[in-house]
Short mmCIF file of C-alpha atoms in Angstrom, two decimals:
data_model
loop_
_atom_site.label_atom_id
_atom_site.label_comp_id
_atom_site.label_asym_id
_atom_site.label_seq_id
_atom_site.Cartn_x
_atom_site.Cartn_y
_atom_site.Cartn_z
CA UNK G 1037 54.36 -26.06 65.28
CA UNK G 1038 53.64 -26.28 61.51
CA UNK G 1039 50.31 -24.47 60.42
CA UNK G 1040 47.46 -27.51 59.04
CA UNK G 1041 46.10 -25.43 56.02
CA UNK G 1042 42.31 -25.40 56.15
CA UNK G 1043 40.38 -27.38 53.78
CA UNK G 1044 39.38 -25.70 50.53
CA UNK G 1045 35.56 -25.02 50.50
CA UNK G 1046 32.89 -25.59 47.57
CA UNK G 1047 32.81 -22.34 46.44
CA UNK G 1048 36.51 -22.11 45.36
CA UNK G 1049 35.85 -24.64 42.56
CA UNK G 1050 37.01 -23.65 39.47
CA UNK G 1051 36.01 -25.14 36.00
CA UNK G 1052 38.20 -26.81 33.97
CA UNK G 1053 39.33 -24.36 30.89
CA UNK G 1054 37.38 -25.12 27.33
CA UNK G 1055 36.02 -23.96 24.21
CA UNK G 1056 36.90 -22.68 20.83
CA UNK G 1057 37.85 -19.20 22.39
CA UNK G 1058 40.00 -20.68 25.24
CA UNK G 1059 41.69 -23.04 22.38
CA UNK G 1060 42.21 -19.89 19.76
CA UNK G 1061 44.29 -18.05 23.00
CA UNK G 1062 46.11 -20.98 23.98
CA UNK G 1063 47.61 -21.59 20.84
CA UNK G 1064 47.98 -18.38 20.09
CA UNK G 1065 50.06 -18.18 23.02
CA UNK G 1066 52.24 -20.74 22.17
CA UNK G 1067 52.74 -19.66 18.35
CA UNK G 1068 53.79 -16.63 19.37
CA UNK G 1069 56.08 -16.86 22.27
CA UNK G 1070 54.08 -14.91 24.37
CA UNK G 1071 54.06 -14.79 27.87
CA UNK G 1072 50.51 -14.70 29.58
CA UNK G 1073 50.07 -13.94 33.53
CA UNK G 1074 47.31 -16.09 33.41
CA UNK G 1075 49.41 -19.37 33.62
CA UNK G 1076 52.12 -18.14 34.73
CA UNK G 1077 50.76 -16.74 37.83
CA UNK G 1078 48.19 -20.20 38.13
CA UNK G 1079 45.31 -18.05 38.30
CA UNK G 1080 42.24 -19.51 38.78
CA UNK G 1081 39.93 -17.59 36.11
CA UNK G 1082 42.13 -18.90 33.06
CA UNK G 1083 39.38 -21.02 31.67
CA UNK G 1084 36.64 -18.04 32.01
CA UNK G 1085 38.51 -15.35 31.44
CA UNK G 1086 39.91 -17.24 27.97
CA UNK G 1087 36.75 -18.45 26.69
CA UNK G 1088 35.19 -14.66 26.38
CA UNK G 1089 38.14 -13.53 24.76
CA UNK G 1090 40.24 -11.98 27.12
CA UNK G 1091 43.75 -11.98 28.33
CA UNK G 1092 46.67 -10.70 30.36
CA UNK G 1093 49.40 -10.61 28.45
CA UNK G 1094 52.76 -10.63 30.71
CA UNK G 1095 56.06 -8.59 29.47
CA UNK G 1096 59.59 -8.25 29.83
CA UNK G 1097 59.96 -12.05 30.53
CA UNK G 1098 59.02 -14.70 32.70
CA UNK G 1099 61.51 -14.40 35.55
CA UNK G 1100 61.32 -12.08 38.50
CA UNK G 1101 63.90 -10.16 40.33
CA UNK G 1102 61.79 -10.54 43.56
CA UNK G 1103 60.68 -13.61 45.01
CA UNK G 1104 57.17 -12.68 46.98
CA UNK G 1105 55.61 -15.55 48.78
CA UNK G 1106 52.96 -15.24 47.41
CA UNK G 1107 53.78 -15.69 43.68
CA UNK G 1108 53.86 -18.33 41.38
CA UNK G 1109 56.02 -16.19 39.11
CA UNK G 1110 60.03 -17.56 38.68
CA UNK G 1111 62.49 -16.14 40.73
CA UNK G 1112 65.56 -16.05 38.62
CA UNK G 1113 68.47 -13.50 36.84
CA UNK G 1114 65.95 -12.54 34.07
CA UNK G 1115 66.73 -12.13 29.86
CA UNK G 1116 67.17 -8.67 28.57
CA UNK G 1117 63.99 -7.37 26.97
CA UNK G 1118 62.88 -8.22 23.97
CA UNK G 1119 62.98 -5.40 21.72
CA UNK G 1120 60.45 -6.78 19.49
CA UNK G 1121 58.07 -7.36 21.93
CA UNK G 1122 55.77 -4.06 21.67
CA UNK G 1123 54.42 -5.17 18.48
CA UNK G 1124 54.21 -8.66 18.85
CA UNK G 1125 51.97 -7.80 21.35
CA UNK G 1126 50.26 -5.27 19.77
CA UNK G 1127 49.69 -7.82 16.80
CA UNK G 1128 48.01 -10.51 19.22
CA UNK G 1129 45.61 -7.67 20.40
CA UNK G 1130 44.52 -7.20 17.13
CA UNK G 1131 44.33 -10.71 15.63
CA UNK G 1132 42.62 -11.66 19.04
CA UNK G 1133 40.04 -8.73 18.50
CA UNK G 1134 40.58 -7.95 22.04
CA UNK G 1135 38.64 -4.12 23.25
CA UNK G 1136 40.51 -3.90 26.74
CA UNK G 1137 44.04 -5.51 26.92
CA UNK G 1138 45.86 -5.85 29.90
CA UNK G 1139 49.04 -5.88 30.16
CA UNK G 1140 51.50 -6.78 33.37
CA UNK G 1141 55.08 -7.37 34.35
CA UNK G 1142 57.18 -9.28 36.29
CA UNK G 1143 59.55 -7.07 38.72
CA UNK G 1144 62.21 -5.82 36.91
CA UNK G 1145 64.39 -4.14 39.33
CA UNK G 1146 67.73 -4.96 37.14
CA UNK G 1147 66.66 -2.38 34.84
CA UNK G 1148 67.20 0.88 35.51
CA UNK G 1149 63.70 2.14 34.75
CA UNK G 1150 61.74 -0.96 36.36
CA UNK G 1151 61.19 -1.69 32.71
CA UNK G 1152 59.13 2.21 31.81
CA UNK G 1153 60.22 2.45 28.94
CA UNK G 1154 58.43 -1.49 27.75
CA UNK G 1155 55.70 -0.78 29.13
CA UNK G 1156 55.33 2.72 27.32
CA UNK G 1157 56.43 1.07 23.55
CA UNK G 1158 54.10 -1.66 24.30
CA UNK G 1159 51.04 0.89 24.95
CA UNK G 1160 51.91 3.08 22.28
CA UNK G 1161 51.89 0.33 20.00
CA UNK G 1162 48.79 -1.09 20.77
CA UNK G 1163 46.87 2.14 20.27
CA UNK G 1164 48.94 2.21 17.03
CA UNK G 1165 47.42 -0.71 16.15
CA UNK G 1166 44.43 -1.30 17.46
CA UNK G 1167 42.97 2.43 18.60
CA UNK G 1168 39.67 1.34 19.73
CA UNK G 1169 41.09 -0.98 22.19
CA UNK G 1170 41.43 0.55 26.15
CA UNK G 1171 45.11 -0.53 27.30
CA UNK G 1172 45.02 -0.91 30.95
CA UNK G 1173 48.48 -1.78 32.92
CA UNK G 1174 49.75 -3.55 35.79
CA UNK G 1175 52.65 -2.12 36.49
CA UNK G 1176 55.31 -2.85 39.59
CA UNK G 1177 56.34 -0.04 42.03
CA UNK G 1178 59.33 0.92 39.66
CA UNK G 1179 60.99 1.10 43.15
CA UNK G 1180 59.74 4.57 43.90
CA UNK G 1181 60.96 6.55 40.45
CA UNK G 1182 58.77 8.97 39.81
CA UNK G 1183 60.40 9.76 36.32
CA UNK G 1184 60.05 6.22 35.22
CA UNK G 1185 56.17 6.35 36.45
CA UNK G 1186 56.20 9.87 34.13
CA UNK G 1187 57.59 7.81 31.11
CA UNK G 1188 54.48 5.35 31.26
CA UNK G 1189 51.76 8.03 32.11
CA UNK G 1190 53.25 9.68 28.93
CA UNK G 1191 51.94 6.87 26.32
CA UNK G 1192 48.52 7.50 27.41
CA UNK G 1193 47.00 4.26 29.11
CA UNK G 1194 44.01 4.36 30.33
CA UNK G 1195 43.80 2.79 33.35
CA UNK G 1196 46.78 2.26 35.72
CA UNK G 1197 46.73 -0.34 38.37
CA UNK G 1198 49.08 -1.28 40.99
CA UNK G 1199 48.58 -4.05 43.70
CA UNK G 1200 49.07 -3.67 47.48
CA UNK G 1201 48.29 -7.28 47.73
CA UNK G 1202 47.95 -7.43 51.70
CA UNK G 1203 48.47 -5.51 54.99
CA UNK G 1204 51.13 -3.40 56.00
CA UNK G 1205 52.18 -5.66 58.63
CA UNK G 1206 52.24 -8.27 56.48
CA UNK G 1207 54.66 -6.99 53.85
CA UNK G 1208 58.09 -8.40 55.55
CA UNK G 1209 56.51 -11.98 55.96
CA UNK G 1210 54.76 -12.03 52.41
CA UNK G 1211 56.29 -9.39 49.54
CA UNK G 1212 59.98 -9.24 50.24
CA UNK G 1213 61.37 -6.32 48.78
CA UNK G 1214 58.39 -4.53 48.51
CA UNK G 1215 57.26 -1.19 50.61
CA UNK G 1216 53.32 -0.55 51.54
CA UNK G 1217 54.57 3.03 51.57
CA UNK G 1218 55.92 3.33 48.41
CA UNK G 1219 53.62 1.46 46.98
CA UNK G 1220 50.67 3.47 48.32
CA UNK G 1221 53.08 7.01 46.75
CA UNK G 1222 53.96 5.45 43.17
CA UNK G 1223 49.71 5.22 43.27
CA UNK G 1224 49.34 8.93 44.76
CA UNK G 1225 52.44 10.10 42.19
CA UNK G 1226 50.08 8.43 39.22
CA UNK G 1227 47.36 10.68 40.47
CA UNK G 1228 49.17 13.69 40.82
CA UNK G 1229 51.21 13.49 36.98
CA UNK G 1230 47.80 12.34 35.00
CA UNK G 1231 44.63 13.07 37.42
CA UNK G 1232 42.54 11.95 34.42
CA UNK G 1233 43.82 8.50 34.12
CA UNK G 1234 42.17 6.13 36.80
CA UNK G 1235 44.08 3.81 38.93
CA UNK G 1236 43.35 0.93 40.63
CA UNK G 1237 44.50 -2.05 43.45
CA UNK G 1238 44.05 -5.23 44.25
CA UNK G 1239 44.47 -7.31 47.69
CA UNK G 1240 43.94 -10.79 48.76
CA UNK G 1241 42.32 -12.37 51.62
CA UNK G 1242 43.23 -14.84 53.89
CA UNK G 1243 47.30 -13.82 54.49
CA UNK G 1244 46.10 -13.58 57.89
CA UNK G 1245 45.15 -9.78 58.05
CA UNK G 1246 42.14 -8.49 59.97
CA UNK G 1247 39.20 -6.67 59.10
CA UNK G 1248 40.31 -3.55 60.83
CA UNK G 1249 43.91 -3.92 59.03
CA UNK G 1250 41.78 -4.32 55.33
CA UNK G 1251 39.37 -1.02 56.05
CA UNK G 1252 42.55 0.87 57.07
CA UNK G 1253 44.25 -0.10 53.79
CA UNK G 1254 40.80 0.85 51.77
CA UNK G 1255 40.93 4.29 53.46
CA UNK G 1256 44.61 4.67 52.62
CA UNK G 1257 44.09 3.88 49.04
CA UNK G 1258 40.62 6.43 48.94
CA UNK G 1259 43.16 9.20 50.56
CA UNK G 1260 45.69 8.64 47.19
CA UNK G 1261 42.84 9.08 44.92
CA UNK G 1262 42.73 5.61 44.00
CA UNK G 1263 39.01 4.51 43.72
CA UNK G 1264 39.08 0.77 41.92
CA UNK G 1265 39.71 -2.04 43.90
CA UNK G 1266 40.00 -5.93 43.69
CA UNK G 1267 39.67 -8.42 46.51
CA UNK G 1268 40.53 -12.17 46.13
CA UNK G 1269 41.19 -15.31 47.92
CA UNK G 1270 44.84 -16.24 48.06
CA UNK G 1271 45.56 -19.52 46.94
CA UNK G 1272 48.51 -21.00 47.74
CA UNK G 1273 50.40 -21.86 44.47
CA UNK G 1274 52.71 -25.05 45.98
CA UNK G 1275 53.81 -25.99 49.54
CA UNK G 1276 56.50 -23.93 49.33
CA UNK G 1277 54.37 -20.80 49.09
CA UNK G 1278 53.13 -18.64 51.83
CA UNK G 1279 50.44 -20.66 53.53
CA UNK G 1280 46.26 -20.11 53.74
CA UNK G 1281 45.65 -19.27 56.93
CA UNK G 1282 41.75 -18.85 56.42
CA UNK G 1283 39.64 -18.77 53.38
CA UNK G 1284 36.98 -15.86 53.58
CA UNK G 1285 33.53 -16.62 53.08
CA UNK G 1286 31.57 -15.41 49.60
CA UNK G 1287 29.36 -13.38 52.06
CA UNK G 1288 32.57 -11.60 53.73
CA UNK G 1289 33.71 -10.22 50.30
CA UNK G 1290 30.08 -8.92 49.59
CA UNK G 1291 30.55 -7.21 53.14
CA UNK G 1292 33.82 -5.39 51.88
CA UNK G 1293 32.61 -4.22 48.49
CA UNK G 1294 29.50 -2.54 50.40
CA UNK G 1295 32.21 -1.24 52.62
CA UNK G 1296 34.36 0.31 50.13
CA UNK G 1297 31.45 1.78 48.04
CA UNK G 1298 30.44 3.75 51.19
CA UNK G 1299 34.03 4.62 51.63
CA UNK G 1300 33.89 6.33 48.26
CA UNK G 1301 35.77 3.84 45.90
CA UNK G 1302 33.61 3.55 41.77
CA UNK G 1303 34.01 0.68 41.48
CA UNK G 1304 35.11 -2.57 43.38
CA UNK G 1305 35.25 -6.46 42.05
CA UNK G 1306 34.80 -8.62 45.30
CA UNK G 1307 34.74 -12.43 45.64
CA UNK G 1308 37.07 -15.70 46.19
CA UNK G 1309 38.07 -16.10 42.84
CA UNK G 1310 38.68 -12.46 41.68
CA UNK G 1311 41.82 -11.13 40.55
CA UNK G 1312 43.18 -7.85 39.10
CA UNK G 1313 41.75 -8.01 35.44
CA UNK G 1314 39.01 -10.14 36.11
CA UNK G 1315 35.63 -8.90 34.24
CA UNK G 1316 38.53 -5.59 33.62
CA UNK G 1317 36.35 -4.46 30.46
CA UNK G 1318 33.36 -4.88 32.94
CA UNK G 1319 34.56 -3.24 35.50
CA UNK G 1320 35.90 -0.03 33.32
CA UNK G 1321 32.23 0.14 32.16
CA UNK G 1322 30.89 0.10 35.47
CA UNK G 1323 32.90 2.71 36.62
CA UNK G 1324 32.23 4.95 33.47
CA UNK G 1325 34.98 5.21 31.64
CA UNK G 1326 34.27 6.70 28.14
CA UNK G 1327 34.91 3.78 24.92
CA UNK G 1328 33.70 5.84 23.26
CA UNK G 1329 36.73 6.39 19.95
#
C-alpha cells in the first residue's frame, strides 16, 4: 500500500524571495556562472537567507555521483572541475561583501580526492581575497580518505561541517552510497588532524526515525567531538523523492535543542525550516568563535 503523505502544516510556510539584496545575489549568480546550493538543493530559506546577504555557494558542478533520496541535487556523470573556479568564487565573496561564506559540494566520488584539493584552492583563495571573511565548508565524506580530509584541514577553514542527515537504520533506504560509520570517523578524523577547527552536522526530521534513534545519533556525534548541530524538516523535493512520513512539530525541535545542549553540544540551530548554513554567521557567534582579524 502506497504511503498518503501528510498534509503540510502552517508553520512550514515559507515567504516568497524579495528585495534589493535577494535581486543583487540572484543576478549575481547568473552573471557569473555560479552554482548556489540554495536552488539547487530547493531549500526553503532562499528568500531569507538572500535578502541579508548571505549565500552557499556550491562547487565542483552541479551533478552528483550519488543519487540520495533525499536530494534535489542531479544525479548524472559530472564535468571535470573548473580550474578557475577558486577565484571566481573568491571574487563573488568579495564583491558580495559577504563575512562568513559557505561553501558545499556535490559528491564527487569520480575524483580521486572527493574533490580535496577544490575545496582547499577555493578556501585559500578566499582568505586571499577577502581575509576578514570566516570560510566555513560542507564537505562530503571523501569516502573515508583521511589524506584527502588532511589536504582541506591544511588551507585553514574555520569551521568544518559534515551532515549525517538521518538514522543509522535509515541510511540503505535514504543515502545510497553513504556509511553512518564513516561518516561519523571522517568527523572524528577532522577532530583528531585540527582539534582547533570546529565541526559541525546536520539531520532532518521526519524520514521516519524515532526519538530514541535521534538522541543516540546526538550522543554519537558528542563522543567524535563534534558539538554544532542542525535539525530540519525534510521536505520532499518531487514525488519521486523519499516520502514525508511525519512533519515534527515547532515545539518537538525546541525539545531536541534543550536536549542536545544538556548533552554537551555549543551550539545547536533547531526548527522546521533550518538547514546547515542557516543564520551560519549567527550561529559561529553564538558558539564563540573569535572574528576577531
Amino acid at each position: 500500500m502506497s504511503h498518503q503523505p501528510p498534509r503540510k502544516p502552517d508553520w512550514l510556510k515559507v515567504r516568497f524571495p524579495a528585495g534589493p539584496r535577494y535581486a543583487q545575489i540572484d543576478r549575481y549568480h547568473r552573471d557569473k556562472g555560479l552554482h548556489s546550493v540554495c536552488r539547487s538543493a530547493a531549500c526553503p530559506n532562499q528568500g531569507e537567507c538572500w535578502s541579508r546577504g548571505t549565500a552557499t555557494f556550491m562547487i565542483l558542478g552541479a551533478e552528483c555521483t550519488r543519487g540520495c533520496r533525499f536530494c534535489n541535487v542531479e544525479q548524472q556523470t559530472p564535468h571535470a572541475p573548473d580550474p578557475e573556479e577558486p577565484v571566481k568564487i573568491a571574487e563573488a565573496v568579495a564583491e558580495l561583501g559577504l563575512r562568513h561564506a559557505v561553501i558545499t559540494s556535490v559528491t564527487r566520488d569520480d575524483l580521486a580526492d572527493g574533490g580535496a584539493a577544490h575545496f582547499a584552492a577555493v578556501t585559500r583563495a578566499i582568505k586571499h581575497q577577502l581575509p576578514a571573511c570566516r570560510v566555513e565548508l560542507l564537505i562530503p565524506d571523501l569516502q573515508g580518505n583521511r589524506e584527502a580530509l588532511a589536504t582541506i584541514l591544511e588551507a585553514r577553514p574555520d569551521i568544518i561541517g559534515h551532515n549525517l542527515e538521518t538514522v543509522p537504520r535509515l541510511y540503505e533506504q535514504v543515502r545510497q552510497g553513504a556509511d553512518y560509520q564513516r561518516s561519523l570517523q571522517l568527523l572524528q578524523n577532522s577532530a583528531a588532524i585540527a582539534a582547533e577547527i570546529p565541526t559541525k552536522s546536520g539531520l532532518m526530521l521526519g524520514l521516519g526515525e524515532t526519538g530514541a534513534e535521534i538522541e543516540e545519533v546526538m550522543q554519537d556525534l558528542i563522543a567524535v567531538n563534534c558539538k554544532r548541530l542542525t535539525i530540519g524538516q525534510y521536505l520532499q523535493p518531487t514525488r519521486d523523492h523519499q516520502p514525508v512520513i511525519r512533519y515534527a512539530p515547532p515545539e518537538e525541535f525546541d525539545s531536541l535543542k534543550q536536549l542536545g545542549l544538556e548533552l554537551g553540544f555549543d551550539h545547536i540551530e533547531a526548527g522546521p525550516l533550518v538547514r546547515s548554513s542557516y543564520h551560519a554567521e549567527e550561529q559561529s557567534k553564538e558558539a564563540g568563535d573569535d572574528h576577531s582579524v
